[in-house]
Amino acid sequence: MSERKSIKVKHEEILRQQQFINELRTLLSEDETKYKKYYIVTWGCQMNEHDSENLTGMFDLMGLTPGENEEDADIIIYNTCAVRENAELKVYGNLSHLKKIKKIKEHLVIAVCGCMMQQSHIVDEIKKKYPHVSLVFGTHNLYKFPELLTNFLSSNQGTLIDVWDIDGRIVEGLPTYRKKEVKSFVNIMYGCNNFCSYCIVPYTRGRERSREPKDIVTEVESLVKDGVKEITLLGQNVNSYGNTFEQSYTFADLLKTLNDVDGIKRIRFMTSHPKDISDDVIDAIANLPKVCESIHLPVQAGSTRVLKAMNRNYTKEDYLSLIKKIKSKIKDVALTTDIMVGFPGESEEDFLDTLDLINEVRYDSAFMFIYSVRKGTVAENMENHIEESVKKERFHRLLEKTNEIAREINASYKDKVVEVLVEGKSKKDPNILTGRTRQNKLVNFKGDESLIGDIINIKVTDPKSFSLNGIVL
Ligand code: SAH
Ligand code: SF4
Ligand code: F3S
């Protein structure tokens, strides 16, 4: 067992921020015309979504209401992602656009936070090219937003920058806002220790640390009170949950604990790192009634040589034998993955290994990416970076293969009866309800909205490539 490394932010500090919120509530309401509305744009993964929910909770307590768009807002927050270059380019594009709004609306506060801000070259770029930005903060001090906003408003000159380069802490008890929905995400850990050679996340989110089980259970119980039926447990590598604890308590233990929480009907989780998924976790999925038979197991590449260069710590054979074990132990398991093409040095032969692995595993669906150089990572300085045209060509072949398999898997559902948790009305057609199977397949069907939140049986009549159409039994 490793020594305890997690540090919780002290409750007094959270109360101090609450005090800033109270003061801001008075200050901002004094000038009614100026600070009424906020607008948050969130890029990236669920970690950022979760942080934005906290920021929304803070704004709510400050007495501000959500604006329709950037033009409508008095305070704008961009919560940024750094995982690939195109995510960063979008942020720069939007920031340029804000320059025009700021010219017309002088009091506009523009805050930029999230993973991009944890990189000093990005902060330098903002200072140089986007001086209309009011406030810059990072992922580790997001809980201090009320204090930072207060400081900015009282000085109101230049850009206020506060980014911490620390190992990371756990913050409990922040204000939050959640949409009232049937399912919800629950963070169980933060950060990452894996340092895959292409990835920026360990640099932007700090070292891995796990929330205490009792804090997670309390959150899940309160979600149940709000009508939530399904939770997805989140972490960059959920299989190393608990590594920072003094006592032995693993991810499989957490699954068992949460399976006993009344009112929760389904439990999912992501992401599992293939090198760390234990037999206990596989058994927990197989045996715990609420834990769904669906595993997201990012492979990244099918070539052992490339996997080694990526620092993934498994071979093609290790991965395939893990899949074999999972399929033999968990009945009707659905497998999804993340795959990348164009990693430095990837040859045609390496890429064919990826296609070969996909043929063997047969994923229900896959998130696919073109490798993007990240500053400061080990892969940045590797030799043989792949030409864009080659990367694109491989990406299209990959897409075709994974879609073909996904279509075939979905087609095999024709006339089968599936168990669906009804999530809500379809966005495209309010007469149609949508839900998901235990395997996380999207199902569309006609039905009364009173069914929302129920688990019902649906007969699949018309399987599509990315969803299943059916009728209520
Ligand atoms: N912790 C998760 C993934 C988090 S990032 C895991 O280990 O699986 C989500 C996905 O983005 C990764 O799985 C990877 O496929 C992709 N990704 C990460 N860095 C990337 C980069 N530099 N270029 C392209 N894709 C990248
Ligand atoms: Fe990135 Fe690897 Fe950590 Fe996932 S496990 S967040 S890919 S470093
Ligand atoms: Fe997530 Fe992007 Fe940060 S994927 S952890 S928001 S770099």
XYZ file of N, CA, C and O and ligand atoms in Angstrom, residues 45 82-85 192 194 196 198-201 235-237 271-274 296-300 312 338-341 367-374 377, ligand 1:
178
model
N -13.602 16.707 -21.345
C -14.241 15.514 -20.804
C -15.142 15.828 -19.621
O -15.334 16.972 -19.226
N -7.126 20.458 -23.172
C -5.823 20.507 -23.830
C -5.453 19.185 -24.492
O -4.333 19.005 -24.941
N -6.401 18.269 -24.584
C -6.019 16.900 -24.953
C -5.545 16.780 -26.404
O -4.684 15.974 -26.706
N -6.120 17.577 -27.275
C -5.659 17.603 -28.684
C -5.598 19.041 -29.166
O -6.268 19.910 -28.627
N -4.825 19.255 -30.241
C -4.614 20.626 -30.697
C -5.915 21.301 -31.121
O -6.133 22.477 -30.831
N -3.954 11.688 -12.826
C -3.469 10.463 -13.470
C -1.974 10.321 -13.246
O -1.230 11.300 -13.305
N -0.217 7.824 -14.993
C 0.272 6.871 -15.991
C 1.254 7.437 -17.005
O 2.059 6.691 -17.555
N 1.111 8.255 -20.155
C 1.186 7.726 -21.511
C 1.926 8.792 -22.320
O 1.690 9.986 -22.118
N 1.927 10.217 -25.078
C 1.274 11.206 -25.949
C 0.399 12.177 -25.172
O -0.085 13.146 -25.724
N 0.159 11.916 -23.874
C -0.992 12.512 -23.185
C -0.630 13.673 -22.262
O 0.338 13.612 -21.498
N -1.447 14.697 -22.276
C -1.201 15.897 -21.489
C -1.890 15.837 -20.108
O -1.536 16.580 -19.197
N -2.853 14.924 -19.973
C -3.695 14.930 -18.766
C -2.903 14.880 -17.439
O -3.194 15.636 -16.519
N -13.144 8.434 -13.563
C -11.751 8.639 -13.204
C -10.924 8.329 -14.439
O -11.410 7.630 -15.332
N -9.697 8.834 -14.516
C -8.867 8.528 -15.694
C -8.478 7.061 -15.701
O -8.180 6.500 -16.742
N -8.448 6.459 -14.528
C -8.059 5.058 -14.432
C -8.720 4.475 -13.182
O -8.095 4.342 -12.139
N -12.725 5.593 -16.782
C -12.187 4.689 -17.764
C -11.355 3.610 -17.070
O -10.709 3.876 -16.071
N -11.349 2.412 -17.672
C -10.522 1.330 -17.156
C -9.239 1.278 -17.958
O -9.285 1.213 -19.174
N -8.119 1.277 -17.273
C -6.853 1.070 -17.995
C -6.620 -0.442 -18.084
O -6.664 -1.134 -17.071
N -6.377 -0.957 -19.296
C -6.233 -2.415 -19.456
C -5.158 -3.022 -18.553
O -5.280 -4.170 -18.140
N -15.621 0.159 -20.978
C -14.836 1.011 -21.866
C -13.372 0.738 -21.552
O -12.906 1.047 -20.464
N -12.690 0.123 -22.522
C -11.330 -0.340 -22.270
C -10.402 0.164 -23.384
O -10.112 -0.559 -24.338
N -9.953 1.420 -23.253
C -9.169 2.012 -24.344
C -7.920 1.205 -24.671
O -7.124 0.902 -23.790
N -7.796 0.864 -25.954
C -6.645 0.068 -26.377
C -5.546 0.964 -26.946
O -4.373 0.656 -26.855
N -5.943 2.040 -27.582
C -5.066 3.050 -28.232
C -4.399 2.548 -29.499
O -4.371 3.262 -30.491
N 2.072 2.268 -22.524
C 0.781 1.756 -22.066
C 0.940 0.532 -21.153
O -0.013 0.117 -20.493
N -11.034 3.490 -26.978
C -10.439 4.658 -27.636
C -9.275 4.141 -28.475
O -8.496 3.304 -28.001
N -9.179 4.639 -29.702
C -8.074 4.231 -30.581
C -7.468 5.471 -31.228
O -8.180 6.411 -31.579
N -6.162 5.430 -31.383
C -5.474 6.568 -31.966
C -4.715 6.093 -33.204
O -4.141 5.010 -33.190
N -4.698 6.896 -34.254
C -3.829 6.575 -35.391
C -2.778 7.668 -35.552
O -2.975 8.803 -35.132
N -14.226 5.394 -29.821
C -13.848 6.793 -30.048
C -12.497 6.758 -30.740
O -11.561 6.130 -30.250
N -12.422 7.452 -31.873
C -11.190 7.381 -32.664
C -10.554 8.755 -32.794
O -11.270 9.753 -32.963
N -9.240 8.781 -32.713
C -8.532 10.061 -32.743
C -7.325 9.997 -33.649
O -6.706 8.949 -33.807
N -6.995 11.167 -34.201
C -5.740 11.318 -34.931
C -4.730 11.872 -33.930
O -5.039 12.849 -33.225
N -3.569 11.263 -33.837
C -2.553 11.714 -32.875
C -2.249 13.204 -33.073
O -2.072 13.676 -34.190
N -2.180 13.906 -31.962
C -1.906 15.342 -31.980
C -0.753 15.616 -31.007
O -0.795 15.169 -29.858
N 0.281 16.299 -31.482
C 1.462 16.543 -30.633
C 1.087 17.423 -29.445
O 0.473 18.470 -29.623
N 1.491 17.028 -28.251
C 1.242 17.840 -27.049
C 2.569 18.288 -26.475
O 3.438 17.468 -26.184
N 5.170 16.591 -23.635
C 5.043 15.140 -23.465
C 6.264 14.447 -24.083
O 6.968 15.035 -24.898
N -7.688 8.105 -19.160
C -8.235 7.640 -20.345
C -8.261 8.612 -21.507
C -8.310 10.069 -21.320
S -8.073 11.068 -22.760
C -7.448 6.414 -20.791
O -6.336 6.211 -20.394
O -7.943 5.699 -21.594
C -9.222 10.359 -23.895
C -8.600 9.832 -25.147
O -8.006 10.876 -25.884
C -7.470 8.848 -24.949
O -7.917 7.579 -24.675
C -6.731 8.924 -26.255
O -7.241 7.997 -27.183
C -7.031 10.336 -26.724
N -5.824 11.167 -26.663
C -5.110 11.500 -25.584
N -4.029 12.236 -25.935
C -4.092 12.380 -27.282
C -3.253 13.016 -28.252
N -2.153 13.655 -27.905
N -3.627 12.956 -29.548
C -4.744 12.302 -29.922
N -5.554 11.665 -29.062
C -5.235 11.700 -27.750
